[in-house]
Amino acid sequence: MNSQPTSLREMSCADDYDPNSMSVAKARAWIQSFLIPVTGTEKINIRAALDRVLAEDVKSPFNVPAHDNSAMDGFAVRFDDLSSGEDVTLRVVGTAFAGKPHSASVATGECVRIMTGAVVPPGLDTIVMQERAVLKGEQVTIGPGFSRGQSMRYAGEDIKTGQIAISRGKIVRPAELGLLASLGVSEVLVFRRLRVAFFSTGDELCSIGSTLGVGQVYDSNRYTLYGMLTRMNVEVLDMGVIPDDPKKIEDAFLQAAAMADVVITSGGVSVGEADYVKALLTKLGEVVFWKIAMKPGRPLAYGKIGSAHFFGLPGNPVSVMVTFYQFVREAILLLMGVTQLPLLPTVKVPCTNALKKVPGRMEFQRGILSQDAHGAWSVRASGDQGSGILSSMSVAHCFIILDEAQGAVSPGTLVEVQLLEGLI
Ligand code: AMP
Ligand code: MG
């Protein structure tokens, strides 16, 4: 992408734009260039903010920790008293507990018994852990080998007063909840929840609860979508199954776009079926149909209907999940206001079986990870890789990502895997 297109129409005129063979990376980049994050915010209790996106920088109102304190149970001493290089005996003049400081002054040759987290009394600068000291009555004997400042936690060493503790655009996870609480913050400003509407298209689809007719299949895509979207903490609007009837689909598109920030459909974007959906969407908004150079999930539509972002996913159950995770998930996170996308590291492990693959398309095969007796990890494909075989997703731990240029994989080859944990 040389210059930023301002409309989908302009984009389709770019030199490197080929809707019949879009690489995964390019499609991702095109989509990202059209995303405008939500701006609405609300102030909520921190517990309710779990999995929401911060809409403000949270600054620390004080030093964390607020005082120099002990990292160990033991004795707070003056390091200069220990520097002879031999055993030293000091008089214990009191005890400092966490939350109950020892505030009387401590003279040379004296020390204070101290608990983890207790404020270090003024003048003392080193902690001797109790396992390294011998206490007899009010006398404690300490051997050599300490350094100045040992086992001390210093005021502000975690966060300084006024420093940004958590940045705007960060997803609130359990660590952030704890961090907010440690700063005494009870409410935070978060972006409003994204509204995502979805429906399935297909005359062959039957909703669970009714009896399958000949040639019918139960609609599973609305359930995987429900699960994937709910995990992302968006507001989910399930619009059911819409038959392959242009009028009904048009009404559903208009209704969805009027109430949601994002509209997701499954089915109806493959060759043949796509034609009238294409005509409809050209009438209702700006939508592009891509044949992505990937497997599964070749057909994909993306665009805008009114102000709503539209993702037209293929109908096959595994294709829905793969295209959701490879395109929609990241787009939704960015629309939610996330500025630091969660890390999704991929790792290279040997593949123990042969994989069929022809160059020209990026493949996302489902893999099962295992560890050998020495603890080394390897991956194998999880059986039939057909795009309708949902059970291969259910048993999988990861996607085996084979890039476009890759050909068949022989056993023992290192392959890149993307773990489903963290992605899902
Ligand atoms: P399509 O993309 O509409 O041509 O559908 C491709 C395949 O996926 C067909 O076998 C459909 O029956 C199947 N399919 C489409 N939508 C769903 C759905 N919601 N649940 C389960 N299978 C579906
Ligand atoms: Mg269909």
Coordinates of C-alpha atoms and ligand atoms in Angstrom, one line a residue:
M1 CA 0.0 0.0 0.0
N2 CA 1.7 3.2 -1.1
S3 CA -0.7 5.9 -0.1
Q4 CA -3.7 5.6 2.2
P5 CA -7.0 5.1 0.2
T6 CA -9.8 7.2 1.6
S7 CA -12.6 5.0 0.2
L8 CA -13.1 1.4 -0.8
R9 CA -13.7 2.6 -4.3
E10 CA -10.4 4.4 -4.4
M11 CA -8.7 1.4 -2.9
S12 CA -9.9 -0.9 -5.7
C13 CA -8.1 1.4 -8.2
A14 CA -4.7 1.0 -6.4
D15 CA -1.9 -0.7 -8.5
D16 CA -1.4 -3.6 -6.1
Y17 CA -5.0 -4.3 -5.5
D18 CA -6.1 -7.7 -6.8
P19 CA -9.5 -8.9 -5.4
N20 CA -8.9 -12.3 -7.0
S21 CA -5.8 -13.0 -5.0
M22 CA -5.4 -11.0 -1.9
S23 CA -2.7 -12.0 0.5
V24 CA -3.7 -12.4 4.2
A25 CA -1.3 -9.6 5.2
K26 CA -2.6 -7.2 2.6
A27 CA -6.2 -7.8 3.4
R28 CA -5.5 -7.3 7.1
A29 CA -3.7 -4.0 6.3
W30 CA -6.5 -2.8 4.0
I31 CA -9.1 -3.5 6.6
Q32 CA -7.1 -1.8 9.3
S33 CA -6.8 1.4 7.3
F34 CA -10.6 1.8 7.4
L35 CA -11.2 1.2 11.1
I36 CA -12.3 4.1 13.2
P37 CA -12.4 3.2 16.9
V38 CA -15.5 4.0 19.1
T39 CA -15.3 7.3 20.9
G40 CA -18.1 6.9 23.5
T41 CA -17.0 6.3 27.0
E42 CA -18.4 5.5 30.4
K43 CA -17.1 5.7 34.0
I44 CA -17.5 2.3 35.7
N45 CA -16.5 0.5 38.9
I46 CA -13.1 -1.3 38.3
R47 CA -14.6 -4.8 38.8
A48 CA -17.0 -4.1 35.9
A49 CA -14.0 -2.9 33.8
L50 CA -12.5 -6.4 33.4
D51 CA -12.0 -7.1 29.7
R52 CA -13.0 -3.5 28.8
V53 CA -10.7 -1.0 27.2
L54 CA -9.3 2.0 29.1
A55 CA -10.3 5.4 27.7
E56 CA -7.9 7.4 29.9
D57 CA -4.3 7.2 31.1
V58 CA -4.4 6.2 34.8
K59 CA -1.7 8.1 36.6
S60 CA -0.4 7.1 40.0
P61 CA -1.5 9.6 42.8
F62 CA 1.5 8.5 44.9
N63 CA 4.7 6.5 44.9
V64 CA 4.3 2.7 44.7
P65 CA 5.5 1.5 47.1
A66 CA 4.8 4.5 49.2
H67 CA 7.7 3.9 51.6
D68 CA 11.0 2.0 51.7
N69 CA 10.0 -1.4 53.0
S70 CA 11.3 -4.9 53.6
A71 CA 11.2 -7.7 51.0
M72 CA 11.8 -10.3 53.7
D73 CA 11.1 -11.3 57.3
G74 CA 14.4 -10.6 59.2
F75 CA 16.3 -7.7 60.7
A76 CA 16.6 -4.1 59.5
V77 CA 20.1 -3.0 60.1
R78 CA 22.6 -0.2 59.4
F79 CA 24.9 -1.6 56.8
D80 CA 27.9 0.3 58.3
D81 CA 27.5 -1.9 61.4
L82 CA 28.1 -5.1 59.3
S83 CA 31.1 -3.9 57.4
S84 CA 33.9 -5.5 59.6
G85 CA 33.8 -8.7 57.6
E86 CA 33.3 -10.8 60.7
D87 CA 30.4 -11.9 62.9
V88 CA 28.6 -8.9 64.4
T89 CA 26.2 -8.8 67.4
L90 CA 23.5 -6.1 67.4
R91 CA 20.8 -5.2 70.0
V92 CA 17.2 -5.7 68.8
V93 CA 15.3 -2.6 70.0
G94 CA 11.9 -3.3 68.6
T95 CA 9.8 -4.9 65.8
A96 CA 8.4 -3.3 62.6
F97 CA 5.2 -5.0 61.3
A98 CA 3.5 -4.4 58.0
G99 CA 1.1 -1.6 58.8
K100 CA 2.6 -1.0 62.2
P101 CA 6.0 0.8 61.8
H102 CA 8.7 1.2 64.4
S103 CA 9.2 4.9 64.6
A104 CA 11.6 5.4 67.5
S105 CA 15.2 6.1 66.5
V106 CA 17.7 3.3 66.2
A107 CA 21.3 3.9 67.4
T108 CA 24.5 2.5 66.0
G109 CA 24.9 -1.1 67.2
E110 CA 21.1 -1.6 67.3
C111 CA 18.6 -3.1 64.8
V112 CA 14.9 -3.8 64.5
R113 CA 13.2 -7.1 63.8
I114 CA 11.2 -6.5 60.6
M115 CA 8.4 -8.3 58.7
T116 CA 7.9 -8.4 55.0
G117 CA 6.2 -5.2 53.8
A118 CA 7.0 -3.3 57.0
V119 CA 8.3 0.3 56.6
V120 CA 12.1 0.3 57.2
P121 CA 12.8 2.6 60.2
P122 CA 14.8 5.8 59.4
G123 CA 18.6 5.4 59.4
L124 CA 18.4 1.7 58.6
D125 CA 19.3 0.7 55.0
T126 CA 19.7 -3.1 54.8
I127 CA 17.6 -6.2 55.5
V128 CA 19.2 -9.4 56.9
M129 CA 16.8 -12.3 56.3
Q130 CA 16.0 -14.2 59.5
E131 CA 17.5 -17.5 58.1
R132 CA 21.0 -15.7 58.2
A133 CA 20.8 -14.4 61.7
V134 CA 21.0 -16.1 65.1
L135 CA 18.7 -14.5 67.7
K136 CA 19.4 -15.0 71.4
G137 CA 17.2 -12.9 73.7
E138 CA 17.6 -9.3 72.6
Q139 CA 20.9 -10.0 70.8
V140 CA 21.2 -11.0 67.2
T141 CA 24.4 -12.3 65.6
I142 CA 24.9 -11.7 61.9
G143 CA 27.7 -13.1 59.7
P144 CA 29.5 -11.3 56.9
G145 CA 28.6 -11.3 53.2
F146 CA 25.8 -8.7 53.0
S147 CA 25.6 -5.8 50.6
R148 CA 24.2 -2.3 51.3
G149 CA 20.5 -2.2 50.4
Q150 CA 20.0 -5.9 50.3
S151 CA 16.3 -7.1 50.4
M152 CA 15.1 -3.5 50.5
R153 CA 12.1 -2.4 48.4
Y154 CA 12.4 1.4 47.7
A155 CA 9.6 4.0 47.6
G156 CA 8.5 4.6 44.0
E157 CA 10.5 1.7 42.6
D158 CA 7.4 0.3 41.0
I159 CA 5.6 3.5 40.0
K160 CA 6.5 7.1 40.8
T161 CA 3.9 9.8 41.7
G162 CA 2.3 11.2 38.5
Q163 CA 3.7 8.4 36.3
I164 CA 1.3 6.7 33.9
A165 CA 0.5 3.3 35.5
I166 CA -1.8 2.1 32.8
S167 CA -2.2 3.6 29.4
R168 CA -5.3 4.5 27.5
G169 CA -6.2 1.8 25.0
K170 CA -5.1 -1.1 27.2
I171 CA -7.4 -4.0 27.9
V172 CA -8.1 -4.4 31.6
R173 CA -7.0 -7.8 32.7
P174 CA -6.7 -9.2 36.3
A175 CA -3.3 -7.6 36.7
E176 CA -4.7 -4.2 35.8
L177 CA -7.6 -4.6 38.2
G178 CA -5.0 -5.2 41.0
L179 CA -2.9 -2.3 39.8
L180 CA -5.9 0.0 39.8
A181 CA -6.8 -1.1 43.3
S182 CA -3.2 -0.7 44.5
L183 CA -3.5 3.0 43.4
G184 CA -6.7 3.4 45.3
V185 CA -8.7 3.9 42.1
S186 CA -12.3 2.7 42.4
E187 CA -13.7 3.8 39.0
V188 CA -12.2 4.1 35.5
L189 CA -13.2 5.6 32.2
V190 CA -13.6 2.9 29.6
F191 CA -14.8 2.9 26.0
R192 CA -18.4 1.9 25.5
R193 CA -18.9 -1.7 24.5
L194 CA -18.9 -2.4 20.8
R195 CA -22.2 -3.7 19.4
V196 CA -21.8 -6.6 17.0
A197 CA -24.8 -8.0 15.0
F198 CA -24.6 -11.2 13.1
F199 CA -26.8 -13.6 11.1
S200 CA -26.4 -16.7 9.1
T201 CA -27.6 -17.0 5.5
G202 CA -28.7 -20.2 3.8
D203 CA -31.9 -22.0 2.8
E204 CA -30.4 -25.3 4.1
L205 CA -30.0 -24.0 7.6
C206 CA -32.1 -25.2 10.4
S207 CA -32.1 -23.7 14.0
I208 CA -31.5 -26.1 16.9
G209 CA -34.7 -27.2 18.4
S210 CA -36.4 -28.0 15.1
T211 CA -36.1 -31.4 13.3
L212 CA -33.7 -31.5 10.4
G213 CA -35.3 -32.0 7.0
V214 CA -33.5 -33.8 4.1
G215 CA -30.4 -31.8 3.0
Q216 CA -30.7 -29.5 6.0
V217 CA -27.9 -28.7 8.5
Y218 CA -28.1 -27.2 11.9
D219 CA -26.8 -23.6 12.0
S220 CA -23.6 -23.9 13.9
N221 CA -21.9 -20.6 12.8
R222 CA -24.1 -18.5 15.0
Y223 CA -22.9 -20.4 17.9
T224 CA -19.2 -20.2 17.2
L225 CA -19.7 -16.5 16.4
Y226 CA -21.6 -16.1 19.7
G227 CA -18.7 -17.8 21.6
M228 CA -15.9 -15.9 19.8
L229 CA -17.6 -12.5 20.2
T230 CA -18.7 -13.1 23.8
R231 CA -15.1 -13.9 24.7
M232 CA -14.2 -10.5 23.4
N233 CA -16.7 -8.8 25.7
V234 CA -18.7 -7.1 23.0
E235 CA -22.5 -6.7 23.0
V236 CA -23.8 -9.6 20.9
L237 CA -26.9 -9.2 18.7
D238 CA -27.9 -12.5 17.3
M239 CA -30.3 -12.0 14.4
G240 CA -30.9 -15.7 13.5
V241 CA -31.0 -17.4 10.2
I242 CA -32.0 -15.5 7.1
P243 CA -33.0 -17.5 4.0
D244 CA -31.4 -16.9 0.6
D245 CA -34.1 -14.4 -0.3
P246 CA -32.8 -11.0 -1.5
K247 CA -35.6 -9.0 0.1
K248 CA -35.2 -10.7 3.5
I249 CA -31.4 -10.3 3.3
E250 CA -31.7 -6.6 2.4
D251 CA -34.0 -6.0 5.4
A252 CA -31.6 -7.9 7.7
F253 CA -28.6 -5.9 6.5
L254 CA -30.4 -2.6 7.0
Q255 CA -31.7 -3.6 10.5
A256 CA -28.2 -4.9 11.5
A257 CA -26.4 -1.8 10.3
A258 CA -28.9 0.5 12.1
M259 CA -28.3 -1.0 15.5
A260 CA -24.7 -2.3 15.4
D261 CA -21.1 -1.0 15.0
V262 CA -20.1 -4.2 13.2
V263 CA -22.2 -6.6 11.1
I264 CA -21.0 -10.2 10.5
T265 CA -22.7 -12.7 8.2
S266 CA -21.7 -16.2 7.3
G267 CA -22.4 -17.8 4.0
G268 CA -23.4 -16.2 0.8
V269 CA -20.1 -14.9 -0.3
S270 CA -18.9 -17.8 -2.4
V271 CA -19.0 -17.7 -6.2
G272 CA -22.5 -18.1 -7.5
E273 CA -24.1 -17.1 -4.2
A274 CA -22.2 -13.9 -4.0
D275 CA -23.8 -12.3 -7.0
Y276 CA -27.0 -11.1 -5.6
V277 CA -25.5 -10.4 -2.2
K278 CA -22.9 -8.3 -4.1
A279 CA -25.6 -6.4 -6.0
L280 CA -27.4 -5.8 -2.7
L281 CA -24.4 -4.6 -0.9
T282 CA -23.4 -2.3 -3.8
K283 CA -26.8 -0.8 -3.4
L284 CA -26.6 -0.5 0.4
G285 CA -23.0 0.5 1.0
E286 CA -19.4 0.2 0.0
V287 CA -18.3 -3.5 0.1
V288 CA -15.5 -5.4 -1.6
F289 CA -15.4 -9.1 -2.3
W290 CA -12.0 -10.7 -2.0
K291 CA -10.7 -14.1 -2.9
I292 CA -8.1 -14.3 -0.2
A293 CA -5.0 -16.4 -1.0
M294 CA -5.7 -18.6 2.1
K295 CA -7.1 -21.9 3.0
P296 CA -9.6 -22.3 4.5
G297 CA -11.6 -19.1 4.1
R298 CA -11.0 -18.1 0.5
P299 CA -14.0 -15.8 -0.1
L300 CA -14.3 -12.8 2.2
A301 CA -16.3 -9.6 1.9
Y302 CA -15.4 -6.4 3.8
G303 CA -16.9 -3.0 3.7
K304 CA -19.3 -0.4 5.2
I305 CA -23.0 -0.4 5.3
G306 CA -23.9 3.0 6.6
S307 CA -21.5 3.6 9.4
A308 CA -21.3 -0.1 10.3
H309 CA -18.3 -2.2 9.4
F310 CA -19.3 -5.3 7.5
F311 CA -17.6 -8.7 7.4
G312 CA -19.0 -11.3 5.1
L313 CA -17.5 -14.6 6.2
P314 CA -17.7 -17.8 4.2
G315 CA -20.3 -20.4 5.3
N316 CA -18.1 -23.4 6.1
P317 CA -17.8 -23.7 9.9
V318 CA -14.0 -23.9 10.1
S319 CA -13.6 -21.1 7.5
V320 CA -15.8 -18.9 9.8
M321 CA -13.5 -19.5 12.7
V322 CA -10.3 -19.1 10.8
T323 CA -11.4 -15.8 9.1
F324 CA -12.7 -14.5 12.3
Y325 CA -9.5 -15.1 14.1
Q326 CA -7.2 -13.9 11.3
F327 CA -9.2 -10.8 10.3
V328 CA -12.3 -9.9 12.4
R329 CA -10.8 -10.4 15.9
E330 CA -8.0 -7.8 15.4
A331 CA -10.4 -5.4 13.7
I332 CA -12.8 -5.7 16.6
L333 CA -10.1 -5.0 19.1
L334 CA -9.0 -1.9 17.2
L335 CA -12.6 -0.7 17.0
M336 CA -13.0 -1.3 20.7
G337 CA -10.3 1.3 21.2
V338 CA -7.4 -1.1 21.9
T339 CA -4.0 0.6 21.0
Q340 CA -1.7 -2.2 22.2
L341 CA -3.0 -5.4 20.5
P342 CA -2.5 -8.4 22.8
L343 CA 0.6 -10.4 22.1
L344 CA 0.0 -13.5 20.0
P345 CA 3.4 -15.1 19.7
T346 CA 3.9 -17.9 17.2
V347 CA 6.4 -20.5 17.8
K348 CA 8.3 -22.9 15.6
V349 CA 8.1 -26.6 16.4
P350 CA 8.8 -29.8 14.3
C351 CA 5.8 -31.3 12.6
T352 CA 5.8 -35.0 13.1
N353 CA 3.6 -35.9 10.1
A354 CA 3.6 -35.0 6.4
L355 CA 1.3 -32.1 5.4
K356 CA -0.3 -31.7 2.0
K357 CA 0.2 -28.2 0.7
V358 CA 0.5 -26.5 -2.6
P359 CA 2.3 -23.1 -3.0
G360 CA 0.1 -20.1 -3.7
R361 CA -2.1 -19.9 -0.6
M362 CA -1.5 -19.4 3.1
E363 CA -2.8 -22.3 5.0
F364 CA -4.1 -22.5 8.5
Q365 CA -4.2 -26.2 9.4
R366 CA -5.4 -27.4 12.8
G367 CA -2.7 -28.9 14.9
I368 CA -2.3 -31.0 18.1
L369 CA 0.7 -30.2 20.3
S370 CA 2.5 -32.8 22.4
Q371 CA 5.6 -33.1 24.5
D372 CA 8.1 -36.0 24.3
A373 CA 9.8 -37.7 27.3
H374 CA 12.5 -35.0 27.3
G375 CA 10.0 -32.2 27.3
A376 CA 10.4 -31.2 23.7
W377 CA 7.2 -30.0 21.9
S378 CA 6.1 -31.1 18.4
V379 CA 2.9 -30.7 16.4
R380 CA 0.8 -33.0 14.2
A381 CA -2.2 -32.1 12.1
S382 CA -5.5 -32.8 13.7
G383 CA -6.9 -35.2 11.1
D384 CA -9.1 -34.2 8.3
Q385 CA -8.5 -30.6 7.3
G386 CA -11.8 -30.0 5.4
S387 CA -13.3 -26.6 6.0
G388 CA -16.5 -28.1 7.2
I389 CA -14.9 -30.4 9.8
L390 CA -15.6 -28.5 13.0
S391 CA -14.4 -31.5 15.2
S392 CA -10.8 -30.7 13.9
M393 CA -11.1 -27.3 15.6
S394 CA -12.4 -28.8 18.7
V395 CA -9.5 -31.2 19.2
A396 CA -6.9 -28.6 18.0
H397 CA -4.5 -26.7 20.3
C398 CA -3.1 -24.4 17.5
F399 CA -3.1 -23.3 13.9
I400 CA -0.2 -24.6 11.9
I401 CA 0.5 -21.6 9.7
L402 CA 2.1 -22.4 6.3
D403 CA 2.9 -19.4 4.3
E404 CA 2.0 -18.8 0.6
A405 CA 5.3 -20.0 -0.9
Q406 CA 5.5 -23.2 1.2
G407 CA 4.9 -26.6 -0.6
A408 CA 4.3 -30.0 0.9
V409 CA 5.8 -30.4 4.4
S410 CA 7.8 -33.5 5.2
P411 CA 7.9 -35.1 8.7
G412 CA 10.4 -33.3 11.0
T413 CA 10.2 -29.9 9.3
L414 CA 9.9 -26.9 11.6
V415 CA 6.6 -25.2 11.2
E416 CA 5.1 -22.0 12.7
V417 CA 2.2 -22.6 15.1
Q418 CA -0.2 -20.1 16.6
L419 CA -1.6 -21.2 19.9
L420 CA -5.4 -21.1 20.3
E421 CA -5.1 -20.3 24.0
G422 CA -4.9 -16.5 24.1
L423 CA -6.4 -16.2 20.6
I424 CA -9.8 -17.6 21.7
Ligands
AMP1 P1 -21.8 -21.0 1.6 O1 -20.6 -20.2 1.9 O2 -23.1 -20.3 1.9 O3 -21.8 -21.5 0.2 O4 -21.8 -22.3 2.5 C1 -20.7 -23.2 2.4 C2 -21.0 -24.5 3.2 O5 -21.1 -24.1 4.6 C3 -22.3 -25.2 2.9 O6 -22.0 -26.6 3.0 C4 -23.2 -24.7 3.9 O7 -24.3 -25.7 4.2 C5 -22.3 -24.6 5.1 N1 -22.9 -23.6 6.0 C6 -23.2 -22.3 5.6 N2 -23.7 -21.6 6.7 C7 -23.7 -22.5 7.7 C8 -24.0 -22.4 9.1 N3 -24.5 -21.2 9.6 N4 -23.9 -23.4 9.9 C9 -23.4 -24.6 9.4 N5 -23.0 -24.7 8.2 C10 -23.2 -23.7 7.3
MG2 MG -25.1 -20.5 1.5

